[in-house]
JSON list of C-alpha atoms in Angstrom, two decimals:
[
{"chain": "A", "resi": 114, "resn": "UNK", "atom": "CA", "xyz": [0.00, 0.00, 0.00]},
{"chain": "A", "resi": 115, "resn": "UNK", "atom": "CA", "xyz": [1.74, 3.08, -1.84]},
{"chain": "A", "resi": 116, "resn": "UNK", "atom": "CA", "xyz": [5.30, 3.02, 0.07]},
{"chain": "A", "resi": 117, "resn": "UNK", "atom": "CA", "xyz": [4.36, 3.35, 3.61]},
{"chain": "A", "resi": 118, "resn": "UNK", "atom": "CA", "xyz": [4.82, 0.39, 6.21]},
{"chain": "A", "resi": 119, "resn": "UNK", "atom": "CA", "xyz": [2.13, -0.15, 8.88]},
{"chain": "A", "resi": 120, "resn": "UNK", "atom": "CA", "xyz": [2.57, -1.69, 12.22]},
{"chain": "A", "resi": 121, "resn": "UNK", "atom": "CA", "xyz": [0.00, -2.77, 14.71]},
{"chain": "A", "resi": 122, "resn": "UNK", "atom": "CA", "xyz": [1.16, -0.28, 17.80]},
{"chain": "A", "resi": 123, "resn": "UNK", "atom": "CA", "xyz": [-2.01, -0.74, 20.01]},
{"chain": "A", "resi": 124, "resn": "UNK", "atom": "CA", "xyz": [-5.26, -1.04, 19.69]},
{"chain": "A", "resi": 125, "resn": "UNK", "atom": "CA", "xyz": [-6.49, 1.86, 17.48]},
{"chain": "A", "resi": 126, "resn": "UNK", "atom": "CA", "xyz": [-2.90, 3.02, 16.52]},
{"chain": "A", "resi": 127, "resn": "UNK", "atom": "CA", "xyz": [-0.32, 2.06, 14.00]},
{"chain": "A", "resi": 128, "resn": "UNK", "atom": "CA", "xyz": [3.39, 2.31, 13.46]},
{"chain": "A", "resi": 129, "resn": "UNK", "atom": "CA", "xyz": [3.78, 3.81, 10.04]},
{"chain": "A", "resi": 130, "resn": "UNK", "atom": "CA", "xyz": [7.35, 3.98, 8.48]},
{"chain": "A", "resi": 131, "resn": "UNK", "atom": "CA", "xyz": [8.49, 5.44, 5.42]},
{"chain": "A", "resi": 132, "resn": "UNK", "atom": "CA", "xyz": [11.75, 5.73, 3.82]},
{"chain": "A", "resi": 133, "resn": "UNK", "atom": "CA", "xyz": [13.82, 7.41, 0.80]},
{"chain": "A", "resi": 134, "resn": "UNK", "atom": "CA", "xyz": [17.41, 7.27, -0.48]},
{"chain": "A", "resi": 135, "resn": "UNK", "atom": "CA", "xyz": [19.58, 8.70, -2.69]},
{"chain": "A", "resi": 136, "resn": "UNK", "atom": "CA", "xyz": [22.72, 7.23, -4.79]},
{"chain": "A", "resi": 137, "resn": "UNK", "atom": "CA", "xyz": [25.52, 8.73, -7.10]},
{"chain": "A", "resi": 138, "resn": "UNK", "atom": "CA", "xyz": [24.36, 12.53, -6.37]},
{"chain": "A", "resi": 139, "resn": "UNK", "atom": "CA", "xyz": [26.73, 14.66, -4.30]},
{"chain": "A", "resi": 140, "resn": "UNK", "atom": "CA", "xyz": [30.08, 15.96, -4.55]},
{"chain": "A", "resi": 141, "resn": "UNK", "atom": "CA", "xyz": [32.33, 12.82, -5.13]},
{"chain": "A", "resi": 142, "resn": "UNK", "atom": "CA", "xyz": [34.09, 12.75, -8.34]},
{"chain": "A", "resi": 143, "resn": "UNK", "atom": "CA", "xyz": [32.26, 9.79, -9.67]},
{"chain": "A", "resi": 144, "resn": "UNK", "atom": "CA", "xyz": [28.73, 10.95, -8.76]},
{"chain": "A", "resi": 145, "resn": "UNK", "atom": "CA", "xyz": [26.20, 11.53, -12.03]},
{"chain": "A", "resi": 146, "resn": "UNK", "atom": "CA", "xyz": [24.83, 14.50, -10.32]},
{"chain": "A", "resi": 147, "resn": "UNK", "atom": "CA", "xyz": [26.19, 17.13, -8.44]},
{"chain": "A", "resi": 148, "resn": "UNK", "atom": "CA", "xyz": [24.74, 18.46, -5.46]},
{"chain": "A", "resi": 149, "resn": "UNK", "atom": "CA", "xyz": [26.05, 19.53, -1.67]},
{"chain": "A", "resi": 150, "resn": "UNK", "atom": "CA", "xyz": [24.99, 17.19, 0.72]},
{"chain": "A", "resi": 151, "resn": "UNK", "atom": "CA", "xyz": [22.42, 19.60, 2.55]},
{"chain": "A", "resi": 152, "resn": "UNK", "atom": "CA", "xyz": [20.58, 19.36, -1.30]},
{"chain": "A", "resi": 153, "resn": "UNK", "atom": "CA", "xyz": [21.18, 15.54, -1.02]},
{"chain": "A", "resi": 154, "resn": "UNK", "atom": "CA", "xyz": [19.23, 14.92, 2.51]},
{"chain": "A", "resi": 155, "resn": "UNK", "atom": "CA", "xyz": [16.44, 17.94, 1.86]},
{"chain": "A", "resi": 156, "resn": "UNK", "atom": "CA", "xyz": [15.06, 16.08, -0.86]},
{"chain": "A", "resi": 157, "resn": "UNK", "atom": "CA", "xyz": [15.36, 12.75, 0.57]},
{"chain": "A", "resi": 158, "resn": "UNK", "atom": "CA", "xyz": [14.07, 14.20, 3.67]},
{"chain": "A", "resi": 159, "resn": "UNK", "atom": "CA", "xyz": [11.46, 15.59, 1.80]},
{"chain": "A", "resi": 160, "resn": "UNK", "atom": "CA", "xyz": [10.49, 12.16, 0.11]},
{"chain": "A", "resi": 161, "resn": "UNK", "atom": "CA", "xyz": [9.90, 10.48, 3.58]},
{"chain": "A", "resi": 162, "resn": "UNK", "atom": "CA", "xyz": [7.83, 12.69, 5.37]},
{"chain": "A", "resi": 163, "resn": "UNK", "atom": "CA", "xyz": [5.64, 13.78, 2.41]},
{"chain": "A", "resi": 164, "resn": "UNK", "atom": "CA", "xyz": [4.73, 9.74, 2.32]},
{"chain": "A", "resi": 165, "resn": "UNK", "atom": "CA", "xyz": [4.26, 9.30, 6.05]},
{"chain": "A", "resi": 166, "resn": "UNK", "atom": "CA", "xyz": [2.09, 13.07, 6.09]},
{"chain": "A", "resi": 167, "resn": "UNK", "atom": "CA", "xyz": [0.02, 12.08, 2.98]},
{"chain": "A", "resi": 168, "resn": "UNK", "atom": "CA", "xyz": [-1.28, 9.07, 5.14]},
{"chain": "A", "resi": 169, "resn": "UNK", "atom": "CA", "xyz": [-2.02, 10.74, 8.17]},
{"chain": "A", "resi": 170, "resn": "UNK", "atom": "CA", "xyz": [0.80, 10.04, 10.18]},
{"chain": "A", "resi": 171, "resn": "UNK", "atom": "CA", "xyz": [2.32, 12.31, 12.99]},
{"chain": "A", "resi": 172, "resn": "UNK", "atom": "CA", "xyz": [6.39, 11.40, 12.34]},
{"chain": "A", "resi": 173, "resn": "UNK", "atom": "CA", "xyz": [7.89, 11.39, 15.61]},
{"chain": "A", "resi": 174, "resn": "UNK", "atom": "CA", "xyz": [11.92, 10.74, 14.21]},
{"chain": "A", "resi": 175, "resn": "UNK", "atom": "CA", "xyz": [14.29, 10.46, 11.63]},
{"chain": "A", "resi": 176, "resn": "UNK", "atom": "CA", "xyz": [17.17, 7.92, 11.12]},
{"chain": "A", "resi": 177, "resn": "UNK", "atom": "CA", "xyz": [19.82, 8.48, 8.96]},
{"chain": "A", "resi": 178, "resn": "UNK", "atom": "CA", "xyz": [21.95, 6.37, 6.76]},
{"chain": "A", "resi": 179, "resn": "UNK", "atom": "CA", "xyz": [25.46, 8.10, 5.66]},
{"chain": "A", "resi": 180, "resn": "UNK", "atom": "CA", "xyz": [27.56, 6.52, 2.96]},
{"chain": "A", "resi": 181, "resn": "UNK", "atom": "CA", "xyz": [29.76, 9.72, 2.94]},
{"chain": "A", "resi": 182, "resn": "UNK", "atom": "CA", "xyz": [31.93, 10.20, 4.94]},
{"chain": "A", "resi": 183, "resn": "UNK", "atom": "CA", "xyz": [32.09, 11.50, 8.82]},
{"chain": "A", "resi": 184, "resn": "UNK", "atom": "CA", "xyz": [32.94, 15.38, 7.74]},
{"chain": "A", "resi": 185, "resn": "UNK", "atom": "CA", "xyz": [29.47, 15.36, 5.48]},
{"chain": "A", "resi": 186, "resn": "UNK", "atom": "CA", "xyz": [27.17, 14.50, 8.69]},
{"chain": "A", "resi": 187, "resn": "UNK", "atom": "CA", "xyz": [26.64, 17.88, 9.60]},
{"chain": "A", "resi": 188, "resn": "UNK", "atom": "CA", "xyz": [25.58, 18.87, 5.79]},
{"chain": "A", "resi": 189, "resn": "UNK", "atom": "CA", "xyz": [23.19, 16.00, 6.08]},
{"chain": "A", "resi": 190, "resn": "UNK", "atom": "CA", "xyz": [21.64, 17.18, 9.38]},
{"chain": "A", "resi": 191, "resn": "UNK", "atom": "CA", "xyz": [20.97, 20.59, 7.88]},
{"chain": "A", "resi": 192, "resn": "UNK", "atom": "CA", "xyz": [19.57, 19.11, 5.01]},
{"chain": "A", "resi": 193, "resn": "UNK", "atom": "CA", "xyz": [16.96, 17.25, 6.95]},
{"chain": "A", "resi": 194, "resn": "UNK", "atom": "CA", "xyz": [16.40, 20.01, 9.47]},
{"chain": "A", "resi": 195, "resn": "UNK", "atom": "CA", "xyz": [15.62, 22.61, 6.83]},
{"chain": "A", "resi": 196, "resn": "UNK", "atom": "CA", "xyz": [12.95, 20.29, 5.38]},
{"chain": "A", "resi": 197, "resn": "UNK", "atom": "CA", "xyz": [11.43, 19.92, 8.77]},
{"chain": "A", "resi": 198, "resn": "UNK", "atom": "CA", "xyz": [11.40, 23.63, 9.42]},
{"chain": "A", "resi": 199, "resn": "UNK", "atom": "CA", "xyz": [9.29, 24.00, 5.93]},
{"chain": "A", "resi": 200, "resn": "UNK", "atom": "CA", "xyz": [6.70, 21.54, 6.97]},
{"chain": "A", "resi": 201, "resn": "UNK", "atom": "CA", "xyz": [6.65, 23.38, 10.56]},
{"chain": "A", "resi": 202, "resn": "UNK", "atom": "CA", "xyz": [8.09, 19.74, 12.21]},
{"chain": "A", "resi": 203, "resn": "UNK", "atom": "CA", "xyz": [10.65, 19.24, 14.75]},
{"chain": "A", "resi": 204, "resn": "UNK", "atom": "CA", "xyz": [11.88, 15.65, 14.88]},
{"chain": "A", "resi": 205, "resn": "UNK", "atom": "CA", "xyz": [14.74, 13.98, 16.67]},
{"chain": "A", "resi": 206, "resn": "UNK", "atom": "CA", "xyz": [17.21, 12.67, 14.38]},
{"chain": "A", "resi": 207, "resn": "UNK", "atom": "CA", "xyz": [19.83, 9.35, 14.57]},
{"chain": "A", "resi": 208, "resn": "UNK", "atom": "CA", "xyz": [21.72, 7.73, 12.34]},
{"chain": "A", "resi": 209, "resn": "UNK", "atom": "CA", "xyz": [24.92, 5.81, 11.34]},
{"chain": "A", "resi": 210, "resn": "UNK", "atom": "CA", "xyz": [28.11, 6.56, 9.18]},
{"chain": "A", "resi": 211, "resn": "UNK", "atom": "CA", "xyz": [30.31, 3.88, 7.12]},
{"chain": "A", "resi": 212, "resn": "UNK", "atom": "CA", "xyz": [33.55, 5.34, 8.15]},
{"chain": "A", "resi": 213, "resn": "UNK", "atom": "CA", "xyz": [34.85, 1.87, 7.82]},
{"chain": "A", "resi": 214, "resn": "UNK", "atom": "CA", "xyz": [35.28, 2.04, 3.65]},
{"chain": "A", "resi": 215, "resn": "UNK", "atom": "CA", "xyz": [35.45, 4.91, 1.38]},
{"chain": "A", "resi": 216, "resn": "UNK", "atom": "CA", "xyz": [32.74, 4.94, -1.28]},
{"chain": "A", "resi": 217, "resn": "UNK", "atom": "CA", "xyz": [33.43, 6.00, -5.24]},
{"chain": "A", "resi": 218, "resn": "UNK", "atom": "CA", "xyz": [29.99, 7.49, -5.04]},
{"chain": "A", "resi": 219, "resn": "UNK", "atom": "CA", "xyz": [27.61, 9.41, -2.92]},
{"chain": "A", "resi": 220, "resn": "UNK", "atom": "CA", "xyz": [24.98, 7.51, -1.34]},
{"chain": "A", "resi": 221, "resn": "UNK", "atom": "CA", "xyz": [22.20, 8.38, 1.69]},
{"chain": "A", "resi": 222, "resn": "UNK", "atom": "CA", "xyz": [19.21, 7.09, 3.12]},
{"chain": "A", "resi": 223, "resn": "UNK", "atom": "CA", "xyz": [16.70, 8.06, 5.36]},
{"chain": "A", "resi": 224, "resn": "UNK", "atom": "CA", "xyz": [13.46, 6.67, 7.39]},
{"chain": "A", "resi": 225, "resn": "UNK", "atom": "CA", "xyz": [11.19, 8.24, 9.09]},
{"chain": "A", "resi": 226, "resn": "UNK", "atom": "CA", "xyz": [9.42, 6.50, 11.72]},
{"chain": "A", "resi": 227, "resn": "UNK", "atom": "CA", "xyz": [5.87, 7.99, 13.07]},
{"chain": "A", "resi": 228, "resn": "UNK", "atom": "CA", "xyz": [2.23, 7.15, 14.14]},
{"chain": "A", "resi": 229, "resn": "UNK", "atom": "CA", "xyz": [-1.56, 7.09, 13.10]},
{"chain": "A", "resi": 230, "resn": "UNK", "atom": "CA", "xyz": [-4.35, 6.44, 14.87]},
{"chain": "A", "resi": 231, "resn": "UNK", "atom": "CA", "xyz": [-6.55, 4.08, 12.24]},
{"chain": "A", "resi": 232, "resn": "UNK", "atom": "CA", "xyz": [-9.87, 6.76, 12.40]},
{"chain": "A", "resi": 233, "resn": "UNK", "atom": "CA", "xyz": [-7.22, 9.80, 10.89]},
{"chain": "A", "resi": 234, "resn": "UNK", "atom": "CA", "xyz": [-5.69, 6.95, 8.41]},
{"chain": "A", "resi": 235, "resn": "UNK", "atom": "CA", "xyz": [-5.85, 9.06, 4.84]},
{"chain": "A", "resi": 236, "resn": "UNK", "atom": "CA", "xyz": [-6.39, 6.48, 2.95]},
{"chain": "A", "resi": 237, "resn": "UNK", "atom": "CA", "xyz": [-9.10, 4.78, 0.83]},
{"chain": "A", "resi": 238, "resn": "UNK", "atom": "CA", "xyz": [-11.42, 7.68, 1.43]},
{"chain": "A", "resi": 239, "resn": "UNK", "atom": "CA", "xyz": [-11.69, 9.15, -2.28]},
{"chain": "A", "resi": 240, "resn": "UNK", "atom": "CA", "xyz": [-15.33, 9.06, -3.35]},
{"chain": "A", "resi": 241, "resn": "UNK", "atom": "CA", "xyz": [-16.78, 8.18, -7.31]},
{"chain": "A", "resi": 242, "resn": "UNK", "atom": "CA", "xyz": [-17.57, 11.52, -7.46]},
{"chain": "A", "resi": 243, "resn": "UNK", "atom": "CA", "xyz": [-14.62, 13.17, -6.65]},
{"chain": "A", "resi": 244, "resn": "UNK", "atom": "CA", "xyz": [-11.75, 14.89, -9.11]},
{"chain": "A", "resi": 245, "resn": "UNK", "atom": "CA", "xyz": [-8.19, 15.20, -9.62]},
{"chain": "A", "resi": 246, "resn": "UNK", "atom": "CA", "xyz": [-5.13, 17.19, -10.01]},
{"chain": "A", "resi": 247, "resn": "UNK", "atom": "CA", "xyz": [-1.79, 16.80, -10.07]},
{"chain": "A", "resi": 248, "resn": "UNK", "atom": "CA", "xyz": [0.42, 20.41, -7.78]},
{"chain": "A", "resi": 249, "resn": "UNK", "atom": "CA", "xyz": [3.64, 20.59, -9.20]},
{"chain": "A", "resi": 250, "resn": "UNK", "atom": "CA", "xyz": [6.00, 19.28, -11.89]},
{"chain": "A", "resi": 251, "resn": "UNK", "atom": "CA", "xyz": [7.24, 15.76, -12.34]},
{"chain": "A", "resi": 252, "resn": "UNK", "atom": "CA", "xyz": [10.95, 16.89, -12.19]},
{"chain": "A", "resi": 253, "resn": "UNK", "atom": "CA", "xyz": [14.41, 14.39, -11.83]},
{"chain": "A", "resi": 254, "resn": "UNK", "atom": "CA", "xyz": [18.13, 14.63, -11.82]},
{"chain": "A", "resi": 255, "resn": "UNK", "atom": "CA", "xyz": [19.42, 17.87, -12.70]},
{"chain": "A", "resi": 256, "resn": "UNK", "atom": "CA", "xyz": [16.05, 19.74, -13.33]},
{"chain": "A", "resi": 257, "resn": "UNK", "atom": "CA", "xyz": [15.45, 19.71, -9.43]},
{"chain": "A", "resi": 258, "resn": "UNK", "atom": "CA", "xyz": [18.14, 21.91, -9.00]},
{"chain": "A", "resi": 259, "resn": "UNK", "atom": "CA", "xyz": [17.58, 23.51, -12.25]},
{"chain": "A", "resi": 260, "resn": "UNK", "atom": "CA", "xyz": [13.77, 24.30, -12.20]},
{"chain": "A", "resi": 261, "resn": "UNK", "atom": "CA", "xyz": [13.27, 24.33, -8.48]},
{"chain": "A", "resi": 262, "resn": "UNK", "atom": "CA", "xyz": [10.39, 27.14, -8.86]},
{"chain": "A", "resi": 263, "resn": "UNK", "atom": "CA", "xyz": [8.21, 24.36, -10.65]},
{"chain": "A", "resi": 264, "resn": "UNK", "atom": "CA", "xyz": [8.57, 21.35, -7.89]},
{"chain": "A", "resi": 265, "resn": "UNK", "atom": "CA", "xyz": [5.76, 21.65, -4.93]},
{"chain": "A", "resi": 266, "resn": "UNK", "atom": "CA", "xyz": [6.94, 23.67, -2.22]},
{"chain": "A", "resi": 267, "resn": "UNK", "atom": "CA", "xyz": [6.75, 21.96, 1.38]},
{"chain": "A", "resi": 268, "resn": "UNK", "atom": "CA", "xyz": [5.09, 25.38, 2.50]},
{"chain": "A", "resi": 269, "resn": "UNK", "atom": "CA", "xyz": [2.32, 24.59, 0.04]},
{"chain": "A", "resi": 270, "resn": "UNK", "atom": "CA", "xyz": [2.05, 21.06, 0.80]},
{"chain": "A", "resi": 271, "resn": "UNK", "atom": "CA", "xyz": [1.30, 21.70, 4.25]},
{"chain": "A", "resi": 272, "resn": "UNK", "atom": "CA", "xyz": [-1.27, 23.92, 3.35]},
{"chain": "A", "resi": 273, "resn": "UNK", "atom": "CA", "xyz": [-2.77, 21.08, 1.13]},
{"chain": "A", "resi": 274, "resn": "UNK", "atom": "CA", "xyz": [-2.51, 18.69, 4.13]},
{"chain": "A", "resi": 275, "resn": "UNK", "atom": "CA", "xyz": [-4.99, 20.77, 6.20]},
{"chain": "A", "resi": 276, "resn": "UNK", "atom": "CA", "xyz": [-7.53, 21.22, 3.47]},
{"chain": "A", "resi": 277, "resn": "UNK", "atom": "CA", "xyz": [-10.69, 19.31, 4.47]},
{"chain": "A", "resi": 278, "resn": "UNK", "atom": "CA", "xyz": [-12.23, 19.01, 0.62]},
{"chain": "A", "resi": 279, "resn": "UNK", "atom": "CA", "xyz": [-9.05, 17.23, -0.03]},
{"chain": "A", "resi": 280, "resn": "UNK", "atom": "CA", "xyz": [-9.55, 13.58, 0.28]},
{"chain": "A", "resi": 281, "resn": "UNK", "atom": "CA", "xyz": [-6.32, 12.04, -0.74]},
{"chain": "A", "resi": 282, "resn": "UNK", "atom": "CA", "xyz": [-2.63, 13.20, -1.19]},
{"chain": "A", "resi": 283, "resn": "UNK", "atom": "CA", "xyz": [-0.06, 10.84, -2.92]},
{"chain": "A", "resi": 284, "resn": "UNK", "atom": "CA", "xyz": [3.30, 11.76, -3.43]},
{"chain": "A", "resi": 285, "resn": "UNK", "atom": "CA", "xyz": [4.87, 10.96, -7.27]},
{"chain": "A", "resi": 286, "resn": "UNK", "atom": "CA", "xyz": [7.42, 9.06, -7.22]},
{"chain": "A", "resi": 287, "resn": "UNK", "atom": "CA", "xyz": [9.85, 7.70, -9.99]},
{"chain": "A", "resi": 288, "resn": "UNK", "atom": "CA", "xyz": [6.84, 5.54, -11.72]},
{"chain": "A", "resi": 289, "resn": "UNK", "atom": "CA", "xyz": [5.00, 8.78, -12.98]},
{"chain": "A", "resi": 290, "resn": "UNK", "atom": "CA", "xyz": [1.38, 10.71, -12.76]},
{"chain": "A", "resi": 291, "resn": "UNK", "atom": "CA", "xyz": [-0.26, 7.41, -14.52]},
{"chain": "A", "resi": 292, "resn": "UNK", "atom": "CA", "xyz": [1.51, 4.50, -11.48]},
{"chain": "A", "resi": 293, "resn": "UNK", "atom": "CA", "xyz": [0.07, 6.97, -9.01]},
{"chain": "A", "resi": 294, "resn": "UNK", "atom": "CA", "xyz": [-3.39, 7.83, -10.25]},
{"chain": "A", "resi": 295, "resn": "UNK", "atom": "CA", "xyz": [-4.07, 3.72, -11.05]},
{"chain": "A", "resi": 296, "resn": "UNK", "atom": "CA", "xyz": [-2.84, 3.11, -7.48]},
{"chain": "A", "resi": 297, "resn": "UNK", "atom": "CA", "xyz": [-5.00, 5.64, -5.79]},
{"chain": "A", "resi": 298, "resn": "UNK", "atom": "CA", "xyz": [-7.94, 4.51, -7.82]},
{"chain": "A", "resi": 299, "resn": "UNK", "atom": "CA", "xyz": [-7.43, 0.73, -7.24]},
{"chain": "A", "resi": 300, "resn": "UNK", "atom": "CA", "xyz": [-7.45, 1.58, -3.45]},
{"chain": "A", "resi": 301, "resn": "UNK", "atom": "CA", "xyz": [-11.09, 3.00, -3.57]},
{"chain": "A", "resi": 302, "resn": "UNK", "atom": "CA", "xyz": [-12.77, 0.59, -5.65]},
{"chain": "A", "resi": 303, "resn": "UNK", "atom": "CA", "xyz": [-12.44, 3.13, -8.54]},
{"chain": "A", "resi": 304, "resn": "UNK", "atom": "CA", "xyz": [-11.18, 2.13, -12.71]},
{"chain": "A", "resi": 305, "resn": "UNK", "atom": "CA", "xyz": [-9.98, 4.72, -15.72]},
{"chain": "A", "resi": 306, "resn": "UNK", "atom": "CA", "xyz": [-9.13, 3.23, -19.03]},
{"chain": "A", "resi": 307, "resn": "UNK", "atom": "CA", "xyz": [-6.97, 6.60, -19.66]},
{"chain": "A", "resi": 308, "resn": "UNK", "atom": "CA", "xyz": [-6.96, 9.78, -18.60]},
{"chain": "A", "resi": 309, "resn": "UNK", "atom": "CA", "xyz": [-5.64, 13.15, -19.51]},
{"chain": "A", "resi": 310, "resn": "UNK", "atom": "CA", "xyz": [-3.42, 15.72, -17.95]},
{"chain": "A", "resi": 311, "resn": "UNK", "atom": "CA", "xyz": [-1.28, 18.64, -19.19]},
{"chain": "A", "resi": 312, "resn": "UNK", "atom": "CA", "xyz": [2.12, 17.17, -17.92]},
{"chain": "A", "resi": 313, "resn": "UNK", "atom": "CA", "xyz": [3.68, 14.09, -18.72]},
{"chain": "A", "resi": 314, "resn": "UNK", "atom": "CA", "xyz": [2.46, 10.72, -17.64]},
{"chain": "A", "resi": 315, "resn": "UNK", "atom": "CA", "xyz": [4.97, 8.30, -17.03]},
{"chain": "A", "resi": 316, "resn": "UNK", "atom": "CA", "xyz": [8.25, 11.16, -16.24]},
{"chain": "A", "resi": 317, "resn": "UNK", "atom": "CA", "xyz": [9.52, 10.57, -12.96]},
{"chain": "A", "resi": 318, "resn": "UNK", "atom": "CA", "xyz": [8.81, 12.88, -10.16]},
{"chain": "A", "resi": 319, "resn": "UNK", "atom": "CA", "xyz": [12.02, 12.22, -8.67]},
{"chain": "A", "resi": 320, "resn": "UNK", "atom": "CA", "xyz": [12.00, 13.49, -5.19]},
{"chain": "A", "resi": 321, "resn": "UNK", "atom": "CA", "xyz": [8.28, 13.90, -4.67]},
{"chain": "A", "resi": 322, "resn": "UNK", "atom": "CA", "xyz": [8.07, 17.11, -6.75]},
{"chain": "A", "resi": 323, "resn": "UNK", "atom": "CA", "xyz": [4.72, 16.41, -7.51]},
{"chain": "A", "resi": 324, "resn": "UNK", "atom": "CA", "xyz": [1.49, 15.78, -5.61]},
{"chain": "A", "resi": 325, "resn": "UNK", "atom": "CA", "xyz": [-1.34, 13.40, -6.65]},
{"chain": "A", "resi": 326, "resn": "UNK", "atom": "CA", "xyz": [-4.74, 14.73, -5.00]},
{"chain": "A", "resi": 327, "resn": "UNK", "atom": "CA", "xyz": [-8.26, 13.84, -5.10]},
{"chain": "A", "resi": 328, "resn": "UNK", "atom": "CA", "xyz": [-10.88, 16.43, -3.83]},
{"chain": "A", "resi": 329, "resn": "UNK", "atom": "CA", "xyz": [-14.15, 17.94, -3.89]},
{"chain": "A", "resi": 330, "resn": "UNK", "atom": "CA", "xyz": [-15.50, 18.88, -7.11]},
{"chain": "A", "resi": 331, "resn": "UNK", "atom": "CA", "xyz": [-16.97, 21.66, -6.20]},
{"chain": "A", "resi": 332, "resn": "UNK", "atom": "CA", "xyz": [-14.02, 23.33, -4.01]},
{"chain": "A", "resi": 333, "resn": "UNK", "atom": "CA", "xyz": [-11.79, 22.72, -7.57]},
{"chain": "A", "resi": 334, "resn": "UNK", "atom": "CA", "xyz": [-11.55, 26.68, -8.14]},
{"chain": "A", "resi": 335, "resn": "UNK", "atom": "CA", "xyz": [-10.14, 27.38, -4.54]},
{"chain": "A", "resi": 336, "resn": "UNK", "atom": "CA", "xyz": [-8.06, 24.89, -5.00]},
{"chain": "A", "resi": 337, "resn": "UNK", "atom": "CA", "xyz": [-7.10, 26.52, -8.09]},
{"chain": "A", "resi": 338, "resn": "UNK", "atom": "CA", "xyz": [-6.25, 29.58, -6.81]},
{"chain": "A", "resi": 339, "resn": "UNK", "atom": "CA", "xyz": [-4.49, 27.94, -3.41]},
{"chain": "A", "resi": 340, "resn": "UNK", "atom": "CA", "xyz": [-1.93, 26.86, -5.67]},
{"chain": "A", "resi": 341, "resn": "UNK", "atom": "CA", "xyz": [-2.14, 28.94, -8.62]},
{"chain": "A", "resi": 342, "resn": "UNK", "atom": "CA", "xyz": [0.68, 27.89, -11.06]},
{"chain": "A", "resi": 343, "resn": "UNK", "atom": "CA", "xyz": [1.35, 24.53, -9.97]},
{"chain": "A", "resi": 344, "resn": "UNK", "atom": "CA", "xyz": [-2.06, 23.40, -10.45]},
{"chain": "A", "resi": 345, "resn": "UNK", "atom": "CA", "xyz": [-2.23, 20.72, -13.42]},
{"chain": "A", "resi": 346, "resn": "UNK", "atom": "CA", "xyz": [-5.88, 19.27, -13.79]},
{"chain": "A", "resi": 347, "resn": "UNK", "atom": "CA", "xyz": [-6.28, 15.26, -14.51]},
{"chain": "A", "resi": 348, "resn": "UNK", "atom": "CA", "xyz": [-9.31, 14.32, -16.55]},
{"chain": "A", "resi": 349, "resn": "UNK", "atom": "CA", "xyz": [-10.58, 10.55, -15.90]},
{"chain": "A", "resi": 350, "resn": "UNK", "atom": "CA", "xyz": [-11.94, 8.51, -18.78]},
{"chain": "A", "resi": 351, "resn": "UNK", "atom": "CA", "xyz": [-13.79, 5.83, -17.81]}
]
């Protein structure tokens, strides 16, 4: 179920954990991509708690997985802290550093580990009638850092997250607009032979810069004007 683990915790609560990572992008001479290491954990960061929000979670911590080096922890921390100050979160973070072997390329993973109780689980709760809309461009590589002003901003996304005619929120991943939208419908009972949207269907989003939402038809022109220019309507065909 989308890339999210669930945990029994107790009796009306769950363990959710979700988790991103990164490879070849940073600053070592071999990587494919170059980006500082604060870059690198942002937009994993960003990855992992946009999955475990989207779902209703409340993440509680952050564990981080350094392939780097000991001298780029402290870029990594930043990283992860500035995504947490967008999203208004403060999270203890851990982690672990090969300093045993030197890598020929840049790697990083994170997980972050939080909570839901099962009655504020976002999930399977997108009615027949409802539409969709994809915020922000599917974006990978070098265009992150190239086009930043078309990716989602966190700022916005939490905005999204509190919006009650929202039903659903689903973070693109590498799989495309189309993975996502087939997913969310299969979850709710719901079918589309095709549909059509102004962006590409199957480009990766790369670090979650793009959001898959369902939502009131009716509340479609606030949402409109919420987020303005990265606002890319998805028409079903059934």
């Amino acid at each position: 179920m989308r890339d999210v683990l669930f945990l029994p915790l107790y009796e009306n609560e769950e363990l959710v954990i979700a988790a991103d990572g990164s490879a070849a992008i940073g600053l070592k001479e071999l990587d494919l991509v170059c980006a500082s290491y604060e870059t690198v954990s942002y937009f994993a960061a960003r990855v992992a708690l946009m999955e475990a929000l989207c779902v209703g979670a409340e993440p509680l911590a952050a564990v981080l997985q350094n392939f780097n080096g000991d001298k780029s922890w402290g870029a990594l921390c930043a990283g992860v802290r500035q995504a947490l100050l967008e999203l208004s979160l403060s999270l203890p973070l851990v982690g672990s550093t090969e300093s045993n072997f030197t890598t020929q390329q840049s790697a990083f993973g994170i997980t972050v580990v939080g909570k839901v109780q099962n009655k504020q689980k976002r999930m399977g709760i997108t009615p027949r009638h409802a539409k969709f809309a994809v915020i922000g461009e599917p974006l990978v590589g070098d265009e992150v850092l190239k086009k930043q002003d078309r990716l989602l901003p966190l700022p916005l996304f939490r905005q999204l997250l509190s919006r009650s005619e929202i039903f659903e929120l689903v973070p693109i991943g590498s799989k495309g607009i189309w993975y996502e939208l087939q997913q969310l419908l299969n979850d709710n009972g719901l079918t589309a032979s095709s549909c059509y949207c102004p962006l590409p269907l199957h480009a990766s989003a790369g670090p979650a810069t793009s959001l898959l939402i369902s939502f009131q038809p009716e509340m479609e022109e606030a949402i409109r004007k919420m987020t303005n220019r990265y606002f890319f309507p998805i028409e079903i065909v059934q």
